[in-house]
Structures are given as C-alpha cells and as structure tokens.
PDB file of C-alpha atoms in Angstrom:
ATOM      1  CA  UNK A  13     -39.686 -14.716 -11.962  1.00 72.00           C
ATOM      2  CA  UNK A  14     -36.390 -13.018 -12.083  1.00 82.00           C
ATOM      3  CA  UNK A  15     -34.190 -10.711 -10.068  1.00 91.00           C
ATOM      4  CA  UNK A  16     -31.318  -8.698 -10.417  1.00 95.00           C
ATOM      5  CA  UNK A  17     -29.275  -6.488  -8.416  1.00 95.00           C
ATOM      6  CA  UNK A  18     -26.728  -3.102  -9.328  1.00 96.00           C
ATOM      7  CA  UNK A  19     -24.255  -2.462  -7.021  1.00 96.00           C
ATOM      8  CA  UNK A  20     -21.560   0.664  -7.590  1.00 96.00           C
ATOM      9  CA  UNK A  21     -18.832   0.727  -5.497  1.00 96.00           C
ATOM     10  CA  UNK A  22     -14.896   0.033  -4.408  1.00 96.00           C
ATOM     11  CA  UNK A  23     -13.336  -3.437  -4.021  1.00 96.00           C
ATOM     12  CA  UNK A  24     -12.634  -3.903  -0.730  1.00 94.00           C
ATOM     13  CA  UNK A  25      -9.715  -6.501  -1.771  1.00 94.00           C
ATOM     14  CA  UNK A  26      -8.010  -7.448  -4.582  1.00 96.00           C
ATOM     15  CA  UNK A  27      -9.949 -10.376  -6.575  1.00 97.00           C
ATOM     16  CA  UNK A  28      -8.957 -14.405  -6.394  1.00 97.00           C
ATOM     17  CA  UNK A  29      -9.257 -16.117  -9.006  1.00 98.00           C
ATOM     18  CA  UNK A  30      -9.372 -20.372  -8.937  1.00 97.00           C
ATOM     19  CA  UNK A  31     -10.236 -23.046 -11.225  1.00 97.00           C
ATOM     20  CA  UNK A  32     -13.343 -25.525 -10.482  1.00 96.00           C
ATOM     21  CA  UNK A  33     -11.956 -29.298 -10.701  1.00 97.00           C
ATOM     22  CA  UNK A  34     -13.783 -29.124 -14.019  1.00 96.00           C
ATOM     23  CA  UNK A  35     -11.262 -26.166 -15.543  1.00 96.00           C
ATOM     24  CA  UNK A  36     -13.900 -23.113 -15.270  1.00 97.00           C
ATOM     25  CA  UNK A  37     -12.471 -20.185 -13.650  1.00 97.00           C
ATOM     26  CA  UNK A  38     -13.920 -18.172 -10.697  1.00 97.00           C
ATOM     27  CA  UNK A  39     -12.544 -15.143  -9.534  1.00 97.00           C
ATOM     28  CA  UNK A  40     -13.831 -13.231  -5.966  1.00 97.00           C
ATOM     29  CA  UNK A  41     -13.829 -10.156  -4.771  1.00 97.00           C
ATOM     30  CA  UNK A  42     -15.783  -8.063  -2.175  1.00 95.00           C
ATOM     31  CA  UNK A  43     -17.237  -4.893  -2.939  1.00 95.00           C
ATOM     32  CA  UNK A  44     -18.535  -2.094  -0.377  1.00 94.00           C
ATOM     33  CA  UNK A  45     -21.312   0.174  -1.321  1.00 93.00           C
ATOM     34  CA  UNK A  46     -22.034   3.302   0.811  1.00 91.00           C
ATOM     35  CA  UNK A  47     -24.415   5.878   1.064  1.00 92.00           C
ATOM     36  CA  UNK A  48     -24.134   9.330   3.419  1.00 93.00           C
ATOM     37  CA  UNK A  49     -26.763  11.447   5.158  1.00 93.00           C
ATOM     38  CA  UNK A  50     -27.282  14.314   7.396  1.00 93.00           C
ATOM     39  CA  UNK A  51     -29.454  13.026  10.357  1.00 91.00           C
ATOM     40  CA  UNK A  52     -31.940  14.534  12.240  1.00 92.00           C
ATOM     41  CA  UNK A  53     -29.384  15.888  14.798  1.00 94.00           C
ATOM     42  CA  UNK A  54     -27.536  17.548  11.904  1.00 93.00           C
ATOM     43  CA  UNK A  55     -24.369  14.903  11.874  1.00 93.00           C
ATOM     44  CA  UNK A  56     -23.053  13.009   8.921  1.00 94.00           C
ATOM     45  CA  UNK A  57     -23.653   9.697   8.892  1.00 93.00           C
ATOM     46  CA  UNK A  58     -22.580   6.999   6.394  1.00 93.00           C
ATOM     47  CA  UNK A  59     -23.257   3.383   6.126  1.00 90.00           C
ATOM     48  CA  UNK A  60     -21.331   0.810   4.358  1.00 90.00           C
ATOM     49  CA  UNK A  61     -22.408  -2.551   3.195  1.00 88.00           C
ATOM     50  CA  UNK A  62     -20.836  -4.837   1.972  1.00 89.00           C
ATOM     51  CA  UNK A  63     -21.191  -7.690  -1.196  1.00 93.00           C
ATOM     52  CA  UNK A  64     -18.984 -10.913  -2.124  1.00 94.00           C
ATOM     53  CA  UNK A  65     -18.982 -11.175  -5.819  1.00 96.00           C
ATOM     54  CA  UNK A  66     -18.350 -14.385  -7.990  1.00 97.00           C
ATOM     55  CA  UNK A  67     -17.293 -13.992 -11.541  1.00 97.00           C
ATOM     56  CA  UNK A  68     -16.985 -16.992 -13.867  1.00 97.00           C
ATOM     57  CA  UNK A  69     -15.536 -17.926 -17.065  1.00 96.00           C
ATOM     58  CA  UNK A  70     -13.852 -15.241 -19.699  1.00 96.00           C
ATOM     59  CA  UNK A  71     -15.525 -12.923 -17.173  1.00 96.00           C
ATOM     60  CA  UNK A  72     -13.988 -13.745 -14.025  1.00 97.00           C
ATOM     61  CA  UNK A  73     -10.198 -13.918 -15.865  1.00 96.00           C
ATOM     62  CA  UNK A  74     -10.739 -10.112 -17.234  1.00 95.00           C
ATOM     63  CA  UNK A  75     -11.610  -9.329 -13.250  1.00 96.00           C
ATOM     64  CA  UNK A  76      -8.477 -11.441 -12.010  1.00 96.00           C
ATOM     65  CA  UNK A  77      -6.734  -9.431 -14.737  1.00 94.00           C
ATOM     66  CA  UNK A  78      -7.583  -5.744 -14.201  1.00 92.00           C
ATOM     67  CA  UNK A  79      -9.166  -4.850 -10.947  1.00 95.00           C
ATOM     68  CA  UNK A  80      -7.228  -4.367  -7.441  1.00 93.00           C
ATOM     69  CA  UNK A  81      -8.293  -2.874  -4.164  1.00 94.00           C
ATOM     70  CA  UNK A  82      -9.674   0.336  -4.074  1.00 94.00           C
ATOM     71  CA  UNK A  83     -10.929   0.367  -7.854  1.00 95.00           C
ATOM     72  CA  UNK A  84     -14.563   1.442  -8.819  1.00 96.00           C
ATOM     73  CA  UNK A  85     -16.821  -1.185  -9.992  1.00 96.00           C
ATOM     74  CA  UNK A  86     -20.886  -1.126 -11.516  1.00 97.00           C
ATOM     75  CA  UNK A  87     -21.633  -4.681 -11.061  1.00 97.00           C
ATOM     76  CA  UNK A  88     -24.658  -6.283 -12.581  1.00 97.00           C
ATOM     77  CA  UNK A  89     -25.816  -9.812 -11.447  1.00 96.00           C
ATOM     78  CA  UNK A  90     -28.019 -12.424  -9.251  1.00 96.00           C
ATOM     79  CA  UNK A  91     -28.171 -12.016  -5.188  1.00 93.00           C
ATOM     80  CA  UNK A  92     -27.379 -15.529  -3.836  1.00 89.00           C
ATOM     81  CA  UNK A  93     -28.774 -17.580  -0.849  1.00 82.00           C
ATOM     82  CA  UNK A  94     -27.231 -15.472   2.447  1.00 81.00           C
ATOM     83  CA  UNK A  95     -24.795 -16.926   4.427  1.00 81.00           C
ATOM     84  CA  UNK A  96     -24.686 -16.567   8.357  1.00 85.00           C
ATOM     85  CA  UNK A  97     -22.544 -17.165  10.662  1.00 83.00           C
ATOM     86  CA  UNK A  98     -21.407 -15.981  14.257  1.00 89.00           C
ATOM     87  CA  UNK A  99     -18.610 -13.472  14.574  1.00 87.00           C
ATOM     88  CA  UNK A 100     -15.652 -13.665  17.498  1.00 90.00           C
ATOM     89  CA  UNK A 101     -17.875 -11.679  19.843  1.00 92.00           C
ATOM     90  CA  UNK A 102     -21.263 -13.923  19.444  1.00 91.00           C
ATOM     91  CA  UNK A 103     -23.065 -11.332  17.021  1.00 87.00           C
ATOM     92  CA  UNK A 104     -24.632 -12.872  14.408  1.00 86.00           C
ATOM     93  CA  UNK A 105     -23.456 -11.704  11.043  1.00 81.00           C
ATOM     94  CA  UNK A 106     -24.967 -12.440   7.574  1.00 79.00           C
ATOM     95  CA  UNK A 107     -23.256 -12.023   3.642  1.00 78.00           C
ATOM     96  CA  UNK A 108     -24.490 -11.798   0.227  1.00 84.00           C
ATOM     97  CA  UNK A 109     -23.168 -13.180  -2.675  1.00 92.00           C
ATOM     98  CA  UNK A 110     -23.713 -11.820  -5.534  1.00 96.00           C
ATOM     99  CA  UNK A 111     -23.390 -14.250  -9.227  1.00 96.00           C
ATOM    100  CA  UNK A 112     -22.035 -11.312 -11.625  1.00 97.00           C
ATOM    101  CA  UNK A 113     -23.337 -11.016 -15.153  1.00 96.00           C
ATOM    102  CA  UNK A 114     -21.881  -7.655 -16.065  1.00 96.00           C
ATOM    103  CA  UNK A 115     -18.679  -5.968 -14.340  1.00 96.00           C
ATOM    104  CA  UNK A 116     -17.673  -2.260 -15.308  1.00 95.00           C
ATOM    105  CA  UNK A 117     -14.635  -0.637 -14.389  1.00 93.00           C
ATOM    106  CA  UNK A 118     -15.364   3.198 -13.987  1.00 93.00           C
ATOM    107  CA  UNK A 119     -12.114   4.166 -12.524  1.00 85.00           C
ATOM    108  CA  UNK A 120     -10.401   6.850 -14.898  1.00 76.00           C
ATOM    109  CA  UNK A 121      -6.940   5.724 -16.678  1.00 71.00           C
ATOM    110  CA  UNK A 122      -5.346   8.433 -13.975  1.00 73.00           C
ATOM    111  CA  UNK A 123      -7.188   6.858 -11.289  1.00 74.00           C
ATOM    112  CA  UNK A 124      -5.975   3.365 -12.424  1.00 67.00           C
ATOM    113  CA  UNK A 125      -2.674   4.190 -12.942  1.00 67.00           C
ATOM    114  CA  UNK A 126      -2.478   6.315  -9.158  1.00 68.00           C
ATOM    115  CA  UNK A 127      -3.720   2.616  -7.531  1.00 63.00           C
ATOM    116  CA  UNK A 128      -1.801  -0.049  -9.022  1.00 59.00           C
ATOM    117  CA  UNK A 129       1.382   2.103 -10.357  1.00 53.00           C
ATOM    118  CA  UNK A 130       0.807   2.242 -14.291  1.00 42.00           C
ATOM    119  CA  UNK A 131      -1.232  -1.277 -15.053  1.00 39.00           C
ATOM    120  CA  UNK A 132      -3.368   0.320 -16.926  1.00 34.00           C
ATOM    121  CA  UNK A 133      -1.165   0.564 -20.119  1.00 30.00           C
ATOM    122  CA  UNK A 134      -0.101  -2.958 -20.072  1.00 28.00           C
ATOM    123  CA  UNK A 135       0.569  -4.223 -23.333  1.00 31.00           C
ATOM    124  CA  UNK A 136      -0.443  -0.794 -24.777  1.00 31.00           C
ATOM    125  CA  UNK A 137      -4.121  -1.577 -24.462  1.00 36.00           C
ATOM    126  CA  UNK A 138      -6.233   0.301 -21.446  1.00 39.00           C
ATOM    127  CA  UNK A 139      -7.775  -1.704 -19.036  1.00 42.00           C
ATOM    128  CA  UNK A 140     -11.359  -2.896 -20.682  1.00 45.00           C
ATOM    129  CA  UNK A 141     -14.319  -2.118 -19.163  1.00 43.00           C
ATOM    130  CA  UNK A 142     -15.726  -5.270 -18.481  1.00 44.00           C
ATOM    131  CA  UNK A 143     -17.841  -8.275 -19.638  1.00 43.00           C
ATOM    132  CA  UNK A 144     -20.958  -8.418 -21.356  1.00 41.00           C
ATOM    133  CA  UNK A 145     -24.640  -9.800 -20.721  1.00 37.00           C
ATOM    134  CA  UNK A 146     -22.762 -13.026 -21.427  1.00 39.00           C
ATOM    135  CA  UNK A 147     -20.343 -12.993 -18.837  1.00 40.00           C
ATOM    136  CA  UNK A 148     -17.075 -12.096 -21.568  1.00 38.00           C
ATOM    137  CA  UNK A 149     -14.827  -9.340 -22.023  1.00 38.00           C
ATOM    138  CA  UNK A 150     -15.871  -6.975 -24.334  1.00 36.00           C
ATOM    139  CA  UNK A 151     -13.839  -7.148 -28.128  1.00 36.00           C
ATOM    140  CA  UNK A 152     -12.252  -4.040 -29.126  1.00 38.00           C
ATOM    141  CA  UNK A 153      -9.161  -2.078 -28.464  1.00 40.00           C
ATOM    142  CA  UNK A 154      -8.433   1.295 -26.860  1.00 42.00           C
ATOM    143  CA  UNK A 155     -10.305   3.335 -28.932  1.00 45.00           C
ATOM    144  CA  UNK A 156     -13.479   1.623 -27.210  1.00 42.00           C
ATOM    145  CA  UNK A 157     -12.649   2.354 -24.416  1.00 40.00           C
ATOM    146  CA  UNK A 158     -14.693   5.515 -22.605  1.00 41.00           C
ATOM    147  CA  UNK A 159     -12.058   6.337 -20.456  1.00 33.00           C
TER     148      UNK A 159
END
C-alpha cells in the first residue's frame, strides 16, 4: 500500500533547517492551505489548515535556501503519524506532518523579489523550483526555470 498527499499553499514561517547527529540535514516549515465558499446564508467563509513539512537531504538545503514566509509552495510527500496535544485553553489540538518528496516554488520572480527584497537573483541564477522524486534540487540554470 502507498499514500501520498499534494498540498498548495503559503509558508506560514520561514523554514529551519538542522543537522541530525549523523550530518543529514532537515529543514521545517509550516504550510497553510485554504479553501473559500459561499454558505448557505450567502456569507464567505474560508477555512485554513494547516501542515508541518520535513525536508531532508539536498532537498531540505534548497528549501533552507530559497523559501521565506509568505512564498507559494506545491508540496508532494507522505502524511505522518498525527501529533496531539492540549492547547493553553484545554482544547485538544492535533498536527500533521508531512515527509516531502517533491517541493515547488510557484511564486513568480516579481513575487519573490516583492517578499524577501531581491533574493531571487542571487548569484545571477533564479530561485530553482525545487527537488525531484528523489528528494534533490533540480540541475540546470535559469533558462529552466518556468518563471
């Protein structure tokens, strides 16, 4: 059996990146996914939900690299146990993690450069677009880049 899971949607943080004890790197980051409808009584509503995400390896130093808050993100990977846990008022409040295989970046190079003040051209190269099946940047230079 197998299962995946495709989120689209904005980092809610900019991404932390650490090293196991063994030298792997890991990078987090939270990403909110939200849908809006018109209810019954005519109002907007909107609901937001939100997803921890784990990178590792070549992947998760590309993610340290080019993503910050607010950025768009089409993440491809494997839902993790839930956690739980009991919030400052006594609710009980549950998290998924999500183990990413695949991270695109589908801001626009205007969009990037209007969040984090002109990254995007850092060492004249766009930002890539993310890692492969493999969990890797992708090779190539600007020219591969769709945006």
């Amino acid at each position: 059996m197998y299962q995946q899971i495709t989120l689209i949607g904005n980092l809610g943080r900019d991404p932390e990146m650490r090293y196991t004890p063994s030298g792997v790197a890991v990078t987090n980051f939270s990403v909110a996914t939200s849908r809006s409808w018109t209810g019954q009584d005519g109002q907007r509503q909107e609901k937001t939900v939100w997803f921890r995400v784990a990178a590792w390896r070549g992947l998760a130093e590309t993610c340290n690299q080019y993503l910050t808050k607010g950025q768009k993100v089409l993440v491809v990977g494997e839902v993790e146990e839930p956690s739980t846990w009991t919030d400052q008022e006594g609710n009980t409040r549950a998290s998924l993690e999500v183990t990413a295989r695949t991270v695109r970046f589908l801001n626009t190079r205007a969009e990037n450069e209007a969040l984090a003040g002109g990254w995007a051209q850092a060492g004249g190269q766009g930002a890539p677009t993310g890692g492969g099946s493999n969990g890797d940047a992708l090779p190539g230079g600007e020219e591969d880049i769709p945006f």
